[in-house]
Coordinates of C-alpha atoms and ligand atoms in Angstrom, one line a residue:
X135 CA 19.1 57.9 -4.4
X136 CA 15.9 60.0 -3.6
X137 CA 13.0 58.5 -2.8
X138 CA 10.8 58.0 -5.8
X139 CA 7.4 57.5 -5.9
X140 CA 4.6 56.2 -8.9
X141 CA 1.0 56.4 -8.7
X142 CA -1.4 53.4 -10.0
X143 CA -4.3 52.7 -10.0
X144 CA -6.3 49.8 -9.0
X145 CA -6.9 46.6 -11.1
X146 CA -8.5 43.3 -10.5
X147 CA -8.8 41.6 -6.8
X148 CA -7.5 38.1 -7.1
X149 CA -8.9 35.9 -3.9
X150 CA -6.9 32.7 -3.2
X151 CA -7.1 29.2 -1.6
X152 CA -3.8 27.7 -2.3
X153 CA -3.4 23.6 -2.1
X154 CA -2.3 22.0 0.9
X155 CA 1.3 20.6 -0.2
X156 CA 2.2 23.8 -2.6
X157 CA 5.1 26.4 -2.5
X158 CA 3.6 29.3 -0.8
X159 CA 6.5 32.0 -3.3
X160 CA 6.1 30.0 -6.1
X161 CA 2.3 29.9 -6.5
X162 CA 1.5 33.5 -6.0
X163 CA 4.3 33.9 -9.1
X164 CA 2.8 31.0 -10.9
X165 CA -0.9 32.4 -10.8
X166 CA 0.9 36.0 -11.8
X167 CA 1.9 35.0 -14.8
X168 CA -1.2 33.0 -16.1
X169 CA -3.0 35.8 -15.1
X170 CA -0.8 38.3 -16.3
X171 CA -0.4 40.3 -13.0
X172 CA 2.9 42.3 -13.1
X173 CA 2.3 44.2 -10.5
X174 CA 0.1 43.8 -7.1
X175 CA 0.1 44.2 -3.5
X176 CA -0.2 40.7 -1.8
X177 CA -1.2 39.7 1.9
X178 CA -1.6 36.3 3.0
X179 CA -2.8 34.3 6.3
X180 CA -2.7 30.8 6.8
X181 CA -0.2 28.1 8.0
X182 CA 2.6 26.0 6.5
X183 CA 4.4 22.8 7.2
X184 CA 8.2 24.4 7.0
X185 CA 9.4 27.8 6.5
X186 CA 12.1 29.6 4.0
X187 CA 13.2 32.8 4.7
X188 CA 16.4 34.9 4.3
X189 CA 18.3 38.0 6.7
X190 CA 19.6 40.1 4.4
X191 CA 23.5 41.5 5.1
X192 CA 23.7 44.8 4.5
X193 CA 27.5 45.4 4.6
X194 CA 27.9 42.1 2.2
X195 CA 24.9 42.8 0.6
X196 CA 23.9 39.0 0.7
X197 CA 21.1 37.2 1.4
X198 CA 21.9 34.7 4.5
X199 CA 19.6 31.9 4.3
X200 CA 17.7 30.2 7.3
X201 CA 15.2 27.7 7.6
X202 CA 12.7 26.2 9.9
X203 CA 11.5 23.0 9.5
X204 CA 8.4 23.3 11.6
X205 CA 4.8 23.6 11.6
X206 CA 3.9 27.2 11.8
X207 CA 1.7 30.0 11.7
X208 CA 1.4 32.8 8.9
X209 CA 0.9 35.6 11.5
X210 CA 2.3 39.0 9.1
X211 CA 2.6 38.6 5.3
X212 CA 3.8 41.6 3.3
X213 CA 4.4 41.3 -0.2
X214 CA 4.3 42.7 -3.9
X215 CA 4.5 41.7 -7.3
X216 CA 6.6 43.4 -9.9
X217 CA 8.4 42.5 -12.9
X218 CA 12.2 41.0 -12.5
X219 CA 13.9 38.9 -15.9
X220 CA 10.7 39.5 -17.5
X221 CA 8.3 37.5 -15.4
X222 CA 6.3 38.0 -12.6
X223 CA 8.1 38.3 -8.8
X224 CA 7.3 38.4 -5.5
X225 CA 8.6 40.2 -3.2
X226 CA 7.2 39.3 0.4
X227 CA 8.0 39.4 4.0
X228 CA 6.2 37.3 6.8
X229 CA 6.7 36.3 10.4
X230 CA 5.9 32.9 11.9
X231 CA 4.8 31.8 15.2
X232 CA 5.3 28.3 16.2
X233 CA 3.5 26.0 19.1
X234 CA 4.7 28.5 21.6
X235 CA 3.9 31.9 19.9
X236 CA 7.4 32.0 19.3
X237 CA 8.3 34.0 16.1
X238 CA 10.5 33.8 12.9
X239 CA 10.7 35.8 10.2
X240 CA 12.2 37.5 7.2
X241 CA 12.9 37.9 3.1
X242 CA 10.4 34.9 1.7
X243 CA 11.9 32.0 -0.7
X244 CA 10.7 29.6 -2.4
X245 CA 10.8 26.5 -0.8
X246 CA 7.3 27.3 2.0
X247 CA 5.3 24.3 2.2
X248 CA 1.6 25.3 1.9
X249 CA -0.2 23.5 4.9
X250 CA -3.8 25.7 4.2
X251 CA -3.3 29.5 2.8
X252 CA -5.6 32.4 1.9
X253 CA -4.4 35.1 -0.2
X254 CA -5.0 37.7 -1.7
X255 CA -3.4 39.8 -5.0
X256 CA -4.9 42.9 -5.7
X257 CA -3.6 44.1 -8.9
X258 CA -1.5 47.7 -9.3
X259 CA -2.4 49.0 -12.9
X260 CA -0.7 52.0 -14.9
X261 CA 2.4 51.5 -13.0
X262 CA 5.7 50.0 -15.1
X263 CA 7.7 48.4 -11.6
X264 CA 11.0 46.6 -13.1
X265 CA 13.4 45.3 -11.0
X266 CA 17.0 46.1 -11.5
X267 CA 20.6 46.3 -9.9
X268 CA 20.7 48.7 -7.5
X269 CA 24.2 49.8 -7.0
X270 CA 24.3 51.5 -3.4
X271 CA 22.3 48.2 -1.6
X272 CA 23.2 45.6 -3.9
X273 CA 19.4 44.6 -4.5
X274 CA 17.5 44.5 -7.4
X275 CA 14.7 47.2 -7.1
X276 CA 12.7 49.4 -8.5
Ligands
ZN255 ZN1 13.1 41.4 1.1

């Protein structure tokens, strides 16, 4: 596959203070689809109560699942949105750092408890990203 490229252009800037207690994947998804974002660039800082996150295997191509069931910080969150089963997904990436600046990391799933989060969605307009079955890496991209 060669690497493919679209150009959009910017839409609106969503600014977010998600509740204490609230999925960190599923939120950003949830407030997507009210809103009707299919497609944004997504950063987030903040701190959560217990942590979901996958390694992806590339040989296998499957998702190995960890979890960490500690207080930590949000210290690198990388994300988009685009479109996947005709809804709103994100796709995100963060590292954590616990008590002792200690770091975990990886593929986000739902699942994050929300302990205080800011984020923010800025919305990727004139740009059609669907999400499906890539053959050579087993994932579902664009
Ligand atoms: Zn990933």
């Amino acid at each position: 596959m060669a690497t493919m490229f679209w150009e959009a252009s910017a839409g609106r800037v969503f600014v977010v203070r998600l509740a204490t207690g609230s999925d960190l994947v599923r939120e950003i998804e949830h407030l997507c689809a009210e809103q009707s974002v299919i497609a944004a660039e997504v950063s987030a800082i903040g701190a959560v109560r217990r942590a979901r996150y996958a390694y992806y295997e590339q040989p296998a191509h499957r998702y190995r699942e960890l979890e960490s069931a500690t207080h930590h910080e949000i210290t690198g969150f990388v994300g988009n949105v685009s479109e996947r089963d005709g809804r709103p997904f994100l796709h995100a990436h963060a590292t954590f750092a616990d008590s002792d600046g200690a770091t975990v990391g990886g593929h986000l799933l739902p699942g994050i408890e929300v302990f205080a989060a800011e984020v923010v969605i800025r919305e990727l307009l004139d740009v059609n990203l669907v999400r499906v079955h890539d053959e050579e890496t087993g994932l579902a991209l664009w």
